[in-house]
Coordinates of C-alpha atoms in Angstrom, one line a residue:
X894 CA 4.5 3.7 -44.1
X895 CA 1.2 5.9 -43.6
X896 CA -2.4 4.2 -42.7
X897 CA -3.4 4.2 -46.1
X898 CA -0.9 2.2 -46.9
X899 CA -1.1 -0.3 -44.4
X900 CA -5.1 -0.9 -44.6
X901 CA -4.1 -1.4 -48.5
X902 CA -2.2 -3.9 -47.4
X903 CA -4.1 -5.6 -45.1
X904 CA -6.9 -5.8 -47.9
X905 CA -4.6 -7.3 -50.4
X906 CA -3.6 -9.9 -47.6
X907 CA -7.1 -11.0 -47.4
X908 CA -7.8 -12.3 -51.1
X909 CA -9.9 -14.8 -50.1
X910 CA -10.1 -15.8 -54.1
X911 CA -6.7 -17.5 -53.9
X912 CA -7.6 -19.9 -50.5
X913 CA -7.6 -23.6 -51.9
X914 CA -8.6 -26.3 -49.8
X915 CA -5.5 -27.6 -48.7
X916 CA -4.8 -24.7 -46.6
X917 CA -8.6 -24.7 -45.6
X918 CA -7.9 -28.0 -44.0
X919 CA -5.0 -27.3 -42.9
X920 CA -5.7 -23.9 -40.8
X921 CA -8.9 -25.9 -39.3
X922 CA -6.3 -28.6 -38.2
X923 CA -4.2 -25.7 -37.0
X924 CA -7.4 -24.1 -35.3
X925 CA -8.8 -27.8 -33.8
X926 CA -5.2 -28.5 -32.1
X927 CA -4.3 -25.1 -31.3
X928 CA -7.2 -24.8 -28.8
X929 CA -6.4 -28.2 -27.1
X930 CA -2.9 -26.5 -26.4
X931 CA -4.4 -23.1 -25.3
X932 CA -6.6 -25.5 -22.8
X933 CA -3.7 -27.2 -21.9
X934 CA -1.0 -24.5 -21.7
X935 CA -3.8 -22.4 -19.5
X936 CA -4.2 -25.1 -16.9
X937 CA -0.3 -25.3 -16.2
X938 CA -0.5 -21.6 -15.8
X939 CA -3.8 -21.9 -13.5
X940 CA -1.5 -24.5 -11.4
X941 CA 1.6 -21.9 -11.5
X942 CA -0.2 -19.3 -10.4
X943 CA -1.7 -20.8 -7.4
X944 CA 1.1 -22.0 -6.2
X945 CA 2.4 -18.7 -5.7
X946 CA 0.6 -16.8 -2.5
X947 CA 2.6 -13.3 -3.7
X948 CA 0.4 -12.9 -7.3
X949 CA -2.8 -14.3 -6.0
X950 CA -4.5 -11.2 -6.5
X951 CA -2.9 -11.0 -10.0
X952 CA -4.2 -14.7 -11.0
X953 CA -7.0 -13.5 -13.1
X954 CA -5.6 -10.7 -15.0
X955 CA -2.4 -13.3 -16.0
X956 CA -4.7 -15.9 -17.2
X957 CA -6.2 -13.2 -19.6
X958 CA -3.5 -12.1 -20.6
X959 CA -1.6 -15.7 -21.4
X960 CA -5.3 -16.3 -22.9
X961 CA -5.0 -13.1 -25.3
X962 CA -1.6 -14.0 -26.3
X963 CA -2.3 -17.6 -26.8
X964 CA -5.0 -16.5 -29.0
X965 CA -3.6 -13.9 -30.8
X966 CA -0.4 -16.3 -32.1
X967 CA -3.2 -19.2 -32.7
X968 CA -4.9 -16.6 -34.7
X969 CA -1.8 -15.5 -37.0
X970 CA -0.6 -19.2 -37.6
X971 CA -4.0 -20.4 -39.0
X972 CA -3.8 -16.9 -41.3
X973 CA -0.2 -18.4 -42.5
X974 CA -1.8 -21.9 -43.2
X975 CA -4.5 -20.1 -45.2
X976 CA -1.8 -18.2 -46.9
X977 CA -3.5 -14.4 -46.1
X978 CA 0.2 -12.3 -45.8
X979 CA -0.1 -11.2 -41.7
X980 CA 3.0 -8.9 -42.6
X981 CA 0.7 -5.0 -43.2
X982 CA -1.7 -6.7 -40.4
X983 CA 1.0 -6.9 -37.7
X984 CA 2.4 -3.6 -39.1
X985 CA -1.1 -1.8 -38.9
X986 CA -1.7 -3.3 -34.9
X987 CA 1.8 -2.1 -33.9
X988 CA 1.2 1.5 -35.3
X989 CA -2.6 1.3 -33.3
X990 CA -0.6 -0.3 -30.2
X991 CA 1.7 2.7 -29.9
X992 CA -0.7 5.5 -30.8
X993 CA -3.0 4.0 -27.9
X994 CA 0.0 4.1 -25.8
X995 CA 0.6 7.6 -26.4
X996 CA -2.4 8.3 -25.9
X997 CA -3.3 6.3 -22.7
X998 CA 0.4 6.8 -20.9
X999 CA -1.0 7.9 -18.4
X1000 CA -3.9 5.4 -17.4
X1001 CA -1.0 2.9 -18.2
X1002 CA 1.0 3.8 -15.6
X1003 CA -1.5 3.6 -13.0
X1004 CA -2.0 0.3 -14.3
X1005 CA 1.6 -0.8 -14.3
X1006 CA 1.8 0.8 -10.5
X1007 CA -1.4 -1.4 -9.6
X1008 CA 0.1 -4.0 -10.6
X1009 CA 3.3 -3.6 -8.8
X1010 CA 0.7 -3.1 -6.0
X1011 CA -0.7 -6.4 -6.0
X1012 CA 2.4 -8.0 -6.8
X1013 CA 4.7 -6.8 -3.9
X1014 CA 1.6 -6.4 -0.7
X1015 CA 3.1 -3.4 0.2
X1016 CA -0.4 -2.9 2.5
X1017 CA -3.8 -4.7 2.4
X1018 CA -7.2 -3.5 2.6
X1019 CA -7.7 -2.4 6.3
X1020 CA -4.0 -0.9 6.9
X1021 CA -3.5 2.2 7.8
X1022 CA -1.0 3.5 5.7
X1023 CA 0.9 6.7 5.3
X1024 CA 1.7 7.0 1.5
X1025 CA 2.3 10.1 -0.8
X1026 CA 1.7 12.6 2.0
X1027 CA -2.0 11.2 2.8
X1028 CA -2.7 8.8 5.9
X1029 CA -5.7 6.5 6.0
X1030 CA -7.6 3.4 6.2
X1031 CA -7.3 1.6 3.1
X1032 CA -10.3 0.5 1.7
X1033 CA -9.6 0.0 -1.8
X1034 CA -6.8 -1.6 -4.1
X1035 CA -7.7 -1.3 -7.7
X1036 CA -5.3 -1.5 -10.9
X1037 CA -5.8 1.7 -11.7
X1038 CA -6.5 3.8 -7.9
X1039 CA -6.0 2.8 -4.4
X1040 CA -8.6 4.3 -1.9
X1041 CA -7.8 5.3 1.4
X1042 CA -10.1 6.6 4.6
X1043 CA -8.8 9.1 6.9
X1044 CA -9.6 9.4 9.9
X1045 CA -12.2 12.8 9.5
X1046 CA -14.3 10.6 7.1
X1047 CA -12.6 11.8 3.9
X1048 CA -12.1 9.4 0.9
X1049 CA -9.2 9.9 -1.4
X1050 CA -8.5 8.3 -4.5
X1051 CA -4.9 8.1 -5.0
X1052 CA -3.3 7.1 -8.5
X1053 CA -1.4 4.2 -8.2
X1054 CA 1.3 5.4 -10.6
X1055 CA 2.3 7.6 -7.9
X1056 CA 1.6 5.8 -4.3
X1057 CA 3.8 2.6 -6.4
X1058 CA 6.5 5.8 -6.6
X1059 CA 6.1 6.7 -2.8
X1060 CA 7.4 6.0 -0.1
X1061 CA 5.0 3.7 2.2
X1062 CA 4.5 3.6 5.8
X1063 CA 2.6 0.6 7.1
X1064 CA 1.6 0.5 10.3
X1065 CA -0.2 -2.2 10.8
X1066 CA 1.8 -4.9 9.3
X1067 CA 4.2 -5.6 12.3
X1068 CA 1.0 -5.6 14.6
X1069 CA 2.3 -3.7 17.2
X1070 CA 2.9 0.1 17.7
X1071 CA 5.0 2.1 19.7
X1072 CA 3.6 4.9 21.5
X1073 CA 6.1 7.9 22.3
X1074 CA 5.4 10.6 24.9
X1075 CA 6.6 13.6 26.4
X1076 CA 5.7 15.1 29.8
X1077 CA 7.2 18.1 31.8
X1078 CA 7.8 17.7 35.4
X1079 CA 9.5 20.6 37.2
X1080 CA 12.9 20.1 39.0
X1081 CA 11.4 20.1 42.7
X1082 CA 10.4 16.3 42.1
X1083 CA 12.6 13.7 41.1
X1084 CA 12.9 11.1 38.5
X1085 CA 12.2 8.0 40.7
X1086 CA 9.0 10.1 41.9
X1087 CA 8.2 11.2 38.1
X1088 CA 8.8 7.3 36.7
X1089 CA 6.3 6.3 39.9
X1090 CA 3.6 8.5 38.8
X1091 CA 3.7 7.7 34.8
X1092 CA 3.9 4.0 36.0
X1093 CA 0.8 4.2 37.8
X1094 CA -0.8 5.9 35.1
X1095 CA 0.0 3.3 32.7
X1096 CA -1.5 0.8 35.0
X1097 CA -4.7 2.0 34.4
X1098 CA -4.0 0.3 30.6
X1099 CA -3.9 -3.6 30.3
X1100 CA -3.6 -2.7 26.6
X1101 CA -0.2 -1.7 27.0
X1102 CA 2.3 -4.7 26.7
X1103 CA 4.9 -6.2 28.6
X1104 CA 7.1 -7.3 26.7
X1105 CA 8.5 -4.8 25.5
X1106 CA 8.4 -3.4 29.0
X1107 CA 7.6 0.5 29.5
X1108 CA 9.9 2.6 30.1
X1109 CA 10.5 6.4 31.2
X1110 CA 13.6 8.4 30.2
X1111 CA 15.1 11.5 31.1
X1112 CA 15.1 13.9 27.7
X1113 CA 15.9 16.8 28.2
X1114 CA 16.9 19.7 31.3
X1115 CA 14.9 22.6 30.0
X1116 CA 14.1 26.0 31.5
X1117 CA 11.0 25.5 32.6
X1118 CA 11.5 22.1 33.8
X1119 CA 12.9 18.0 33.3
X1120 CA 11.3 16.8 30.3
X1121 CA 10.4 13.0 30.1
X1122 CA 10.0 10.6 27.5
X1123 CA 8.0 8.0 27.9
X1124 CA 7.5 4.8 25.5
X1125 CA 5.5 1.6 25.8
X1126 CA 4.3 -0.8 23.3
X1127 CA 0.6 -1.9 22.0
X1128 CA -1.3 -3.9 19.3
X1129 CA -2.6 -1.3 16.1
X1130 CA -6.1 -1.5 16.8
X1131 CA -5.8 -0.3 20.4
X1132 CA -2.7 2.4 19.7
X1133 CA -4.9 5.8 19.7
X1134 CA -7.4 5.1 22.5
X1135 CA -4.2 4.6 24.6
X1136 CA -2.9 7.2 22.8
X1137 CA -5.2 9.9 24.2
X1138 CA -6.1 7.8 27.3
X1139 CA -2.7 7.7 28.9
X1140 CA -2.2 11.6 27.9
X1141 CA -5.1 12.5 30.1
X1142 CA -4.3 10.0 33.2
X1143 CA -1.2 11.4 33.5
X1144 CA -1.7 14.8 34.8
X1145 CA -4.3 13.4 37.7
X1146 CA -1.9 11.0 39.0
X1147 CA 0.8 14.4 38.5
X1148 CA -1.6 16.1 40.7
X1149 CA -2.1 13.8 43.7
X1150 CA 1.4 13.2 44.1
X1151 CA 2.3 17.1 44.2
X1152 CA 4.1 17.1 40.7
X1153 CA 3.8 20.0 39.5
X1154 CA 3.5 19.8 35.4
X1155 CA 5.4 22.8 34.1
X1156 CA 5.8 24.8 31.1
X1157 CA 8.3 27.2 29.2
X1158 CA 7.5 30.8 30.9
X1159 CA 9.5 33.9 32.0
X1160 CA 10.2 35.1 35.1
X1161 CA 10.3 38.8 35.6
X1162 CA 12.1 40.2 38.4
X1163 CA 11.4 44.3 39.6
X1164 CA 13.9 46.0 41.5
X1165 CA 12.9 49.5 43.6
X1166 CA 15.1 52.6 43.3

């Protein structure tokens, strides 16, 4: 069935010469209780919904849409009582529907994706997320884009079609972070003198937690020297100015205690003839 056809028969549905008063009265009954139960029906789903903490930030679009719906089937029952024929009407609105959904496929799978967004929490504004090969700040959660800040002052919209897709790194949700970092110590010291030195570096951090405590490892016997890992724990807000703090105590403390900090070179030997 073409358009043509299906406006002709939306037309020819609405002959308002053959309405009689019967079914006048009775679509106004239909319209007069009908809205009582759309108030009604709307309330239960207002109490529904906020019971449930995981689509709070969905509430409002749901209520719409119940609304719509409620609306819409209110809407096609008083046509009935009024005896218009809905059948070209509801043929006409599904062949719209899917040419709109053709045509918006795209912009309806960012919505469907912000919607998954706001449904699961996968982040909240203020994480600092890693999602779809961008990390930032978010700042944004929209149905259609999520916005993150990275940290060089750059604002990227990202689609939420794909970031729903992507694999997500939170790392803020646990509230803590662990902080992982390698230093080079050359063989003449030892580990019980390399573990001293990164311990009293560390001390100059009260951001750095004890429980779980810090500790230094052995990693790896290289050729130009023992490498050590070290790892300790601290909240989110405070993990980069430790970060960069505890990489730059370090090599003083190295220094006074005649540990030499080493890297990979090549020794060259000459012989005379």
């Amino acid at each position: 069935m073409d358009a043509g056809a299906l406006v002709s028969g939306v037309v020819e549905g609405l002959n308002l010469s053959t309405l009689e008063v019967g079914g006048v009265v009775q679509a106004a009954l239909t319209v007069l209780v009908g809205t009582g139960v759309i108030r009604v029906l709307t309330r239960m789903a207002d109490r529904a919904l906020a019971r449930s903490k995981s689509l709070g930030a969905l509430r409002g679009h749901i209520r719409t849409g119940i609304r719509a719906g409620l609306w819409f089937l209110l809407v096609m029952l008083a046509a009935e009582a009024l005896g218009i024929k809905m059948t070209s009407l509801i043929a006409l609105v599904s062949v719209a529907g899917v040419a709109v959904s053709l045509a918006l496929q795209s912009t309806l799978a960012n919505l469907a994706g912000g919607l998954m967004l706001l449904a699961s929490k996968p982040f909240e504004v203020g994480d600092y997320v890693e999602a779809d090969g961008v990390s930032g700040t978010v700042s944004a959660i929209g149905l259609a884009y999520s916005t993150l800040d990275t940290p060089d002052n750059k604002e990227i919209f990202i689609p939420n079609s794909q970031i729903a897709a992507a694999r997500i790194i939170n790392y803020n949700r646990l509230g803590t972070r662990r902080l992982d970092l390698t230093f080079t110590a050359g063989y003449a010291a030892s580990a019980e003198e390399v573990r001293a030195a990164v311990q009293e570096a560390m001390e100059q951090f009260p951001q750095l937690l004890s429980d779980p405590a810090p500790a230094v490892y052995v990693s790896e016997y290289g050729p130009g020297g023992v490498e050590y890992v070290v790892r300790a724990w601290t909240s989110y807000q405070d993990y980069w100015d430790v970060y960069y703090g505890l990489n730059e105590a370090v090599r003083p403390v190295f220094a006074r205690r005649g540990i030499e900090m080493t890297c990979n070179h090549v020794n060259v030997h000459t012989t005379a003839k």
